[in-house]
PDB file of C-alpha atoms in Angstrom:
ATOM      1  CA  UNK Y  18       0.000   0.000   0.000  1.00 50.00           C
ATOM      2  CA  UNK Y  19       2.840   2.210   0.801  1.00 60.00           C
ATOM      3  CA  UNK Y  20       4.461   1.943  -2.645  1.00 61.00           C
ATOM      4  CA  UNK Y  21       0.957   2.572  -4.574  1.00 69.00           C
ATOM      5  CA  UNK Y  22       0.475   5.936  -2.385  1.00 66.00           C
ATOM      6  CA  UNK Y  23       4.246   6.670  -2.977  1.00 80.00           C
ATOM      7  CA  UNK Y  24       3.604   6.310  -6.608  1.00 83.00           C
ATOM      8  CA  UNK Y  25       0.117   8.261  -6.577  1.00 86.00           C
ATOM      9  CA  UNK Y  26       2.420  11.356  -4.746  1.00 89.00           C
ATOM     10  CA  UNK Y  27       4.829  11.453  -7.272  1.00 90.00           C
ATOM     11  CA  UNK Y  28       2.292  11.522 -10.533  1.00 92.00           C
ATOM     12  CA  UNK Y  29       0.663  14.297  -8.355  1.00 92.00           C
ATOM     13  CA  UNK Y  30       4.155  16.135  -8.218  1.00 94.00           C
ATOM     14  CA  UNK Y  31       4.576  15.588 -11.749  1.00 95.00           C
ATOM     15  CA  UNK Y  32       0.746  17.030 -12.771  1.00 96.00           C
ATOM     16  CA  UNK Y  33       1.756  19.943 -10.611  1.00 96.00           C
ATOM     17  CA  UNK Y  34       4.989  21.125 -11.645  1.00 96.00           C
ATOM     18  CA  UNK Y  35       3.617  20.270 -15.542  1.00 97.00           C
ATOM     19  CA  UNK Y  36       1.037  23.249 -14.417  1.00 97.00           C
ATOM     20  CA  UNK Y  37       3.917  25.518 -12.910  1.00 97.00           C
ATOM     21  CA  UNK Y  38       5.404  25.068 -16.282  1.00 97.00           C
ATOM     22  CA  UNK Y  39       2.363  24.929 -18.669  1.00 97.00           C
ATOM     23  CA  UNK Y  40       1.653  28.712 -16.746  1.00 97.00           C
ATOM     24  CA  UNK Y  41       4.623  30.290 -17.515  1.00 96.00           C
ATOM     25  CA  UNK Y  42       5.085  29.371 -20.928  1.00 96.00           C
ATOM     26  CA  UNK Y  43       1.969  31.081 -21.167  1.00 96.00           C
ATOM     27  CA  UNK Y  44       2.598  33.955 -19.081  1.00 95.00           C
ATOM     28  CA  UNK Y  45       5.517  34.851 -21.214  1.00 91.00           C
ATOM     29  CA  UNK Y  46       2.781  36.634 -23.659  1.00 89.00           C
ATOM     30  CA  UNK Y  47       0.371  37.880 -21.136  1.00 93.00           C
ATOM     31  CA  UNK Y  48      -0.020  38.532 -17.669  1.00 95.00           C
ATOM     32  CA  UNK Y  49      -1.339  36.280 -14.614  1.00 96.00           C
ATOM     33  CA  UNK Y  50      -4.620  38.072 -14.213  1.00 95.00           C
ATOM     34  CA  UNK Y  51      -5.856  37.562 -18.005  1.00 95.00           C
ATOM     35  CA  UNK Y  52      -4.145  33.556 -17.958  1.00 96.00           C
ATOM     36  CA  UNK Y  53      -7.476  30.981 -17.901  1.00 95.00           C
ATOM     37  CA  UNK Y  54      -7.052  28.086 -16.085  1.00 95.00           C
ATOM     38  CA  UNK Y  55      -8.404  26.483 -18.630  1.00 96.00           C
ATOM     39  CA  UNK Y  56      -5.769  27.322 -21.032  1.00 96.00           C
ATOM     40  CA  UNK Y  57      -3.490  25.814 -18.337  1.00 97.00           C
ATOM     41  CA  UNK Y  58      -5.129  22.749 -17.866  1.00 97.00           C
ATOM     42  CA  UNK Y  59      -5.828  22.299 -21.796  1.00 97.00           C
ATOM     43  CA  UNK Y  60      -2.178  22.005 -21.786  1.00 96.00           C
ATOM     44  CA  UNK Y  61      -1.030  19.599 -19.776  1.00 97.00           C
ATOM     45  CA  UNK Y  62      -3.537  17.598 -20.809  1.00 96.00           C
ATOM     46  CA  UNK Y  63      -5.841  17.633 -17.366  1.00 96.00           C
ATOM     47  CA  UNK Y  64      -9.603  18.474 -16.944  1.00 96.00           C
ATOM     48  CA  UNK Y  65     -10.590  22.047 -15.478  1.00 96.00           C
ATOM     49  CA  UNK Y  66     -11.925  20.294 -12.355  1.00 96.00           C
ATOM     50  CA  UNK Y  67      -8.400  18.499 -11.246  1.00 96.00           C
ATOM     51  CA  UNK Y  68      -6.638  21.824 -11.012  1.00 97.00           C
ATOM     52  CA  UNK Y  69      -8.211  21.825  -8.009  1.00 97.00           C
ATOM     53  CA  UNK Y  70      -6.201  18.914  -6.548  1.00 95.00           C
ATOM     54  CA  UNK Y  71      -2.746  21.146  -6.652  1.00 96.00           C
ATOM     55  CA  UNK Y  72      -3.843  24.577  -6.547  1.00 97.00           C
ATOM     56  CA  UNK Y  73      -7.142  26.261  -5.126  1.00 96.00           C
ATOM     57  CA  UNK Y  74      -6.565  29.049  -7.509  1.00 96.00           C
ATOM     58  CA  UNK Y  75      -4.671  30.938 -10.260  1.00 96.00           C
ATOM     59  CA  UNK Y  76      -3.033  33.244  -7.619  1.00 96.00           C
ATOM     60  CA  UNK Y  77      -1.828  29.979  -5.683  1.00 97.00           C
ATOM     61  CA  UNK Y  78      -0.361  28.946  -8.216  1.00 97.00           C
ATOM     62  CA  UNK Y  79       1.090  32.260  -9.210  1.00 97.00           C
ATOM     63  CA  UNK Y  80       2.755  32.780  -5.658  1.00 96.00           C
ATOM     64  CA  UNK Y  81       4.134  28.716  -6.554  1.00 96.00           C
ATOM     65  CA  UNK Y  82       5.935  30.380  -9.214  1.00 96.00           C
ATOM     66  CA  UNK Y  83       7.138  33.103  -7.568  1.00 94.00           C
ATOM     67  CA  UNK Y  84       8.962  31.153  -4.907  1.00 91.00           C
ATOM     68  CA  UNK Y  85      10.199  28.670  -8.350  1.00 90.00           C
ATOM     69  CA  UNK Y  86      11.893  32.386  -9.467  1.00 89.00           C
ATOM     70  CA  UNK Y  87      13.250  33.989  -6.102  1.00 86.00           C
ATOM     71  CA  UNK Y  88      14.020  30.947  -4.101  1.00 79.00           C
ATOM     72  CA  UNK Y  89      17.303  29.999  -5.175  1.00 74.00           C
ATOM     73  CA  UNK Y  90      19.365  33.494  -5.901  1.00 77.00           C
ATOM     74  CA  UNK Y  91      18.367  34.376  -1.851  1.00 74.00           C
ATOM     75  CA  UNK Y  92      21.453  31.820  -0.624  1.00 74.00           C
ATOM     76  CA  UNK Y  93      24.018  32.203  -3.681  1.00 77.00           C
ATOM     77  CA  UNK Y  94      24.121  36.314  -3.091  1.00 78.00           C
ATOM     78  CA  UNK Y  95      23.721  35.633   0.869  1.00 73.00           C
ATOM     79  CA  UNK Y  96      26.994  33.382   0.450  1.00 77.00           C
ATOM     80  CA  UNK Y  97      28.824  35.842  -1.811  1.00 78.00           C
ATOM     81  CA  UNK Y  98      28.194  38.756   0.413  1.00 75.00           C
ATOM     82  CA  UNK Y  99      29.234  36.719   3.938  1.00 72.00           C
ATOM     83  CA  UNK Y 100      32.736  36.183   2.028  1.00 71.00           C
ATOM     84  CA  UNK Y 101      35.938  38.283   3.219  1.00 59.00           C
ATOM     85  CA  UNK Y 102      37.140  39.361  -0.194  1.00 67.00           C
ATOM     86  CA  UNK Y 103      37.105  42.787  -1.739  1.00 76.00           C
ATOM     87  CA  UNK Y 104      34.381  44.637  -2.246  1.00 77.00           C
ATOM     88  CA  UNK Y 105      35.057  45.212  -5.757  1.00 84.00           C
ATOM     89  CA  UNK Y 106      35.620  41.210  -6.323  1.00 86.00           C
ATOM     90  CA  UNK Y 107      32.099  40.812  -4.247  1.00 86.00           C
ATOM     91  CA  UNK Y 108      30.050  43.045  -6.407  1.00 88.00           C
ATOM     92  CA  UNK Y 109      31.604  41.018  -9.519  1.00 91.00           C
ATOM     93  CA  UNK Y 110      30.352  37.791  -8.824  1.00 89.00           C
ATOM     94  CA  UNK Y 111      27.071  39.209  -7.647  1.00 88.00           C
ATOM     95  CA  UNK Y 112      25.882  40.437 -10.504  1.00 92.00           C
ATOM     96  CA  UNK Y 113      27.582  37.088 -12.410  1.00 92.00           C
ATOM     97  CA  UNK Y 114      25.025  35.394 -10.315  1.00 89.00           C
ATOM     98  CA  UNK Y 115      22.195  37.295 -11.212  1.00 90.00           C
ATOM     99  CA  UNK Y 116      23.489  37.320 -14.994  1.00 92.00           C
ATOM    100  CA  UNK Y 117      23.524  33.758 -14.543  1.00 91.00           C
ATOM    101  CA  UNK Y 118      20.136  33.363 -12.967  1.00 89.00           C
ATOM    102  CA  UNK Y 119      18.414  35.384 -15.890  1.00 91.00           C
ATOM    103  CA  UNK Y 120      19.918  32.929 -18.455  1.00 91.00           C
ATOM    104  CA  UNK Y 121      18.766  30.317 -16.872  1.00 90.00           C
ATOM    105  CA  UNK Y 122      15.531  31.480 -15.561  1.00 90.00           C
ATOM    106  CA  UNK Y 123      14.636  33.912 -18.217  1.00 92.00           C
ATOM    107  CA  UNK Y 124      10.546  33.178 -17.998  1.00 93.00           C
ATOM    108  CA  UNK Y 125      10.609  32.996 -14.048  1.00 92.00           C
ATOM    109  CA  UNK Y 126      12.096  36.420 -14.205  1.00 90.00           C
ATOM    110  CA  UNK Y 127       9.552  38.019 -16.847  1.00 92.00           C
ATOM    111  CA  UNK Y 128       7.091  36.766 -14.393  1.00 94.00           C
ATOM    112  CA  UNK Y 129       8.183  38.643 -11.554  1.00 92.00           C
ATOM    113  CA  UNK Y 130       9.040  41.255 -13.291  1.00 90.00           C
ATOM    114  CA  UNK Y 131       5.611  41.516 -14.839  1.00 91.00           C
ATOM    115  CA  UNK Y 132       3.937  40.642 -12.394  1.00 94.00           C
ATOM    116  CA  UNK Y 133       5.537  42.443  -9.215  1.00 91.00           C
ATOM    117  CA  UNK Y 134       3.007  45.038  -9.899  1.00 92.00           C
ATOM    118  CA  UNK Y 135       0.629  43.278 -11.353  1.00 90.00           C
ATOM    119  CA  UNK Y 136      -3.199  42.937 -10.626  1.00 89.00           C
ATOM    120  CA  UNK Y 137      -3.426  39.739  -8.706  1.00 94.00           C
ATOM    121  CA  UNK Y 138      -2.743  40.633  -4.998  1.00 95.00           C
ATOM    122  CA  UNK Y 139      -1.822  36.947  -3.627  1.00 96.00           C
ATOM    123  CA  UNK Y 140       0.888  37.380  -6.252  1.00 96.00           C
ATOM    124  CA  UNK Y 141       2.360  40.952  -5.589  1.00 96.00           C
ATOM    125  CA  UNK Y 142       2.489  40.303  -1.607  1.00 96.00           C
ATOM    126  CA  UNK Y 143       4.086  36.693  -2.741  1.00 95.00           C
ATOM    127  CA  UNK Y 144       6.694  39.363  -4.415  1.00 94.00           C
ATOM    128  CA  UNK Y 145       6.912  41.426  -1.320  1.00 93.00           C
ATOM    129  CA  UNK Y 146       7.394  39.286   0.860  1.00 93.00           C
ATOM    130  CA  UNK Y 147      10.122  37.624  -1.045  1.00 90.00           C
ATOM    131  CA  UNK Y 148      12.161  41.062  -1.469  1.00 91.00           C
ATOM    132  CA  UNK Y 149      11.438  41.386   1.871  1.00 92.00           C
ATOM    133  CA  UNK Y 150      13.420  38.510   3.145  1.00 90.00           C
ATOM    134  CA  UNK Y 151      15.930  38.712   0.666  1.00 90.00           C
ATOM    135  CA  UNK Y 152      16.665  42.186   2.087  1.00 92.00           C
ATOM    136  CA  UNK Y 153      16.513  40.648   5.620  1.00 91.00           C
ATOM    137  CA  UNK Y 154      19.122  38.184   4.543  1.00 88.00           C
ATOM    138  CA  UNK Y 155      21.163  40.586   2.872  1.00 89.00           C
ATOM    139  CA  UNK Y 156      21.343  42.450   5.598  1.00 92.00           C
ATOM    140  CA  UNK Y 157      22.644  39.877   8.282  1.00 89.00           C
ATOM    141  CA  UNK Y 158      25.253  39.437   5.894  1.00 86.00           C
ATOM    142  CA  UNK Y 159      26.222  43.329   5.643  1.00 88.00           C
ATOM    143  CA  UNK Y 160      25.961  43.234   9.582  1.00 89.00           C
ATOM    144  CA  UNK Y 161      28.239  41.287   9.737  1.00 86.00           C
ATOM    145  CA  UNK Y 162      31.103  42.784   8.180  1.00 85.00           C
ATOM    146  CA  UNK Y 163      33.549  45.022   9.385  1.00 85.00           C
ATOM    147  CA  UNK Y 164      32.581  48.393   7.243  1.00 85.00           C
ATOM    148  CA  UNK Y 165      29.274  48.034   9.385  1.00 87.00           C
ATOM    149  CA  UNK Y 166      30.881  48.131  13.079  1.00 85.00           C
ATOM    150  CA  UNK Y 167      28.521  51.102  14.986  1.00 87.00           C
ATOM    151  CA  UNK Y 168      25.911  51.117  12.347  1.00 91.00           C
ATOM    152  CA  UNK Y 169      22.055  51.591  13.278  1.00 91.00           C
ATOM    153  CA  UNK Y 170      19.900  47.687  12.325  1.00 93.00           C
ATOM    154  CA  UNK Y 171      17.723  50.728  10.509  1.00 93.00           C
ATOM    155  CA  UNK Y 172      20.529  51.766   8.370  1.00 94.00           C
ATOM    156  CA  UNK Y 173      21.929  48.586   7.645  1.00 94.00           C
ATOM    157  CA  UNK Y 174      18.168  47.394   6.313  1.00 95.00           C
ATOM    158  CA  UNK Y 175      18.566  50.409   4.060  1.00 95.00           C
ATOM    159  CA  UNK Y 176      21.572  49.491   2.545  1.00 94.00           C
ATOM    160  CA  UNK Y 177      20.408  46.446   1.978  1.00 92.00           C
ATOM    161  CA  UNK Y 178      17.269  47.591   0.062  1.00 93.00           C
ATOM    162  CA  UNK Y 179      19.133  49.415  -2.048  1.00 93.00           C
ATOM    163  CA  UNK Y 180      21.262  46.228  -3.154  1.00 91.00           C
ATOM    164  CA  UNK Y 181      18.267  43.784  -3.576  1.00 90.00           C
ATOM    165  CA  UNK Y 182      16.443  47.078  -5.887  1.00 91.00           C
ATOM    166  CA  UNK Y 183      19.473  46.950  -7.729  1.00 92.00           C
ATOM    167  CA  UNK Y 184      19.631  43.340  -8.350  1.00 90.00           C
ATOM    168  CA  UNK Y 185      16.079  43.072  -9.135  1.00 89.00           C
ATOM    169  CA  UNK Y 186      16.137  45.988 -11.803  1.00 92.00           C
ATOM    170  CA  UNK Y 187      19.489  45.100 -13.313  1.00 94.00           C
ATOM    171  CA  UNK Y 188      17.868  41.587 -13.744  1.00 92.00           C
ATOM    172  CA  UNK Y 189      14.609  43.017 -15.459  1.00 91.00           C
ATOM    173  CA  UNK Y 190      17.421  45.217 -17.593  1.00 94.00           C
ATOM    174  CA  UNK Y 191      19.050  42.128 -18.614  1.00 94.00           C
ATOM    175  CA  UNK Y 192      15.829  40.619 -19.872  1.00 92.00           C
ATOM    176  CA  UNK Y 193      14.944  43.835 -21.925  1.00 92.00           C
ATOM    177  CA  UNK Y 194      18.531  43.970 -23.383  1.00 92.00           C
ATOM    178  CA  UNK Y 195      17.979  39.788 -24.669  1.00 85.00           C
ATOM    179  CA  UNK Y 196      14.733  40.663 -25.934  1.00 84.00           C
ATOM    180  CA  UNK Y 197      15.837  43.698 -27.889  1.00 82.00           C
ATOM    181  CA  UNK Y 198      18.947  42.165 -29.444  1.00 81.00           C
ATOM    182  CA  UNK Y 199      21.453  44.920 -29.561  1.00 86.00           C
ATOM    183  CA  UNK Y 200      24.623  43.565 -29.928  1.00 89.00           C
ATOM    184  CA  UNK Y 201      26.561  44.768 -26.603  1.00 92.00           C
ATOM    185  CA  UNK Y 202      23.492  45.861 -24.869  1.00 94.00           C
ATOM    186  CA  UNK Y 203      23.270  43.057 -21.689  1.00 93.00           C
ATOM    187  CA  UNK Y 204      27.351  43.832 -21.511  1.00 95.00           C
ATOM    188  CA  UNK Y 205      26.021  47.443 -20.970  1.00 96.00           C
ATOM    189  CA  UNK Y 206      23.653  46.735 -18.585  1.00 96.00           C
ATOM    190  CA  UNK Y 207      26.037  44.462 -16.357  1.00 96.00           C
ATOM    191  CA  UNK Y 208      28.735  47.527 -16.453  1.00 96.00           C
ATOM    192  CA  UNK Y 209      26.070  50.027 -15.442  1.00 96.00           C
ATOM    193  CA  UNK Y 210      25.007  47.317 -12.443  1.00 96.00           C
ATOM    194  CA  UNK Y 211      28.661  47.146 -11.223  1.00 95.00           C
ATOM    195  CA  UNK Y 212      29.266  51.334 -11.493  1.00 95.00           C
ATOM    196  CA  UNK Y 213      25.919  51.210  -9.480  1.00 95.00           C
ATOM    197  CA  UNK Y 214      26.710  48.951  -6.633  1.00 93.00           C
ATOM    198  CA  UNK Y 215      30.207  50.481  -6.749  1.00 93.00           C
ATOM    199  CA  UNK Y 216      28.834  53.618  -6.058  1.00 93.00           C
ATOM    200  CA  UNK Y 217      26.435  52.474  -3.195  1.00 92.00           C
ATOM    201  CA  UNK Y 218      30.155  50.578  -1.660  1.00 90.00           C
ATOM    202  CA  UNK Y 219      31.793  53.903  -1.448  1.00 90.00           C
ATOM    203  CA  UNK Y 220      28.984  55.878   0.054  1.00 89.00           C
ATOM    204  CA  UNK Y 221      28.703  53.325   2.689  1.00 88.00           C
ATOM    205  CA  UNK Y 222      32.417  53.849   3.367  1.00 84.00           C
ATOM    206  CA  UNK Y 223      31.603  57.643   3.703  1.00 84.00           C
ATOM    207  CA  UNK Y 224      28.392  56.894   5.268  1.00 83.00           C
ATOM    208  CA  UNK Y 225      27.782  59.800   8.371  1.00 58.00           C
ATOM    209  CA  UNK Y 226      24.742  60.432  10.571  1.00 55.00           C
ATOM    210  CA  UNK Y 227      24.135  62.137  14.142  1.00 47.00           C
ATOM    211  CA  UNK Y 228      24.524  59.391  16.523  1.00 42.00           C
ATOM    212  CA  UNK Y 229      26.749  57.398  14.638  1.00 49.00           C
ATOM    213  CA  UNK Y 230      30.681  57.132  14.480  1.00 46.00           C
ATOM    214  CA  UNK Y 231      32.828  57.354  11.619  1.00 44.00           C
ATOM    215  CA  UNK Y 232      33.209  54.072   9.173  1.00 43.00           C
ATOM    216  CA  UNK Y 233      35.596  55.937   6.778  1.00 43.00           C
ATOM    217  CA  UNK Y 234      38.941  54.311   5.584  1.00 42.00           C
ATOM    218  CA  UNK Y 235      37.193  50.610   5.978  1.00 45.00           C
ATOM    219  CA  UNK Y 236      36.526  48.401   2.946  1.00 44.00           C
ATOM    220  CA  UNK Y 237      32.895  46.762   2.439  1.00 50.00           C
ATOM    221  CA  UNK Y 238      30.855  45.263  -0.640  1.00 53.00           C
TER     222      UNK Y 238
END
């Protein structure tokens, strides 16, 4: 009995990720709100009615997708951050990773992109909430680096916002430069993301507020 209901989970885990995947082919020419769950389910080759089984709605699934696109690039940047090299060799290989993830990921990231300001709610608090932690995460690892010795939690969680918005758009950038096909234009886009983050490194090094020591002369990502 064990093996039949072992069997039965996994063709439900196949039916369900076939709908994750039947969505976002479909999303990459429209956006979540006008997607039919019938036009899902006509795809993978399912009745309306057993849709029901994995998902109780479109925006369930939606927010399933979402955590598909953000869940994996929270621990690779996390890790590249909590290293003790450079700043300069940090920012680097953080926007390699997101280069990376984009290339890989290209329709999860249209989603998001689309859809972080989208019209179905479930989906752009699923969004939220996912920047949310990533910034939380982010800025642990900031905390815990030298550059941020005296700083405020509050100012910390700011600096960390403005890496994760920086990510997020240069990712969305990348996407725009692929789709346009301008020879040069993603190479653009990553140089522009470095200069940025770059520029957010040295004001953190010069960072001064009332209540607050000096951080100047230290070196931080």
């Amino acid at each position: 009995m064990s093996h039949s209901l072992g069997v039965r989970q996994a063709q439900k885990q196949k039916t369900r990720q076939a709908l994750l995947d039947a969505a976002l082919g479909l999303l990459e020419e429209q956006s979540l709100s006008s997607l039919g769950l019938r036009e899902v389910t006509r795809m993978v080759g399912i009745a309306p009615t057993a849709f029901y089984r994995h998902f109780r709605d479109m925006g369930e699934l939606g927010v399933a997708l979402v955590e598909e696109a953000l869940g994996s690039l929270h621990a690779m940047v996390r890790a590249i951050l909590a290293e003790q090299d450079g700043a300069e060799e940090r920012i680097d290989r953080t926007v390699a990773v997101v280069e990376r993830h984009v290339r890989r990921y290209p329709l999860h990231i249209r989603f998001v992109a689309r859809e972080r300001h989208g019209g179905v709610r479930a989906v752009r608090q699923a969004i939220a909430d996912e920047m949310d932690r990533f910034a939380e995460e982010v800025a642990a690892a900031l905390k815990s680096q030298p550059v941020s010795e005296g700083w405020r939690d509050d100012d910390v969680r700011m600096l960390a916002e403005l890496y994760v918005d920086r990510l997020v758009t240069t990712a969305a950038a990348l996407l725009d430069a692929d789709a346009d096909g301008v020879e040069g234009a993603a190479e653009q886009v990553v140089q522009v993301a470095r200069r940025q983050l770059r520029l957010i490194s040295i004001g953190r090094r010069h960072w001064r507020e009332e209540g607050r020591g000096s951080s100047g002369g230290k070196s931080g990502a």
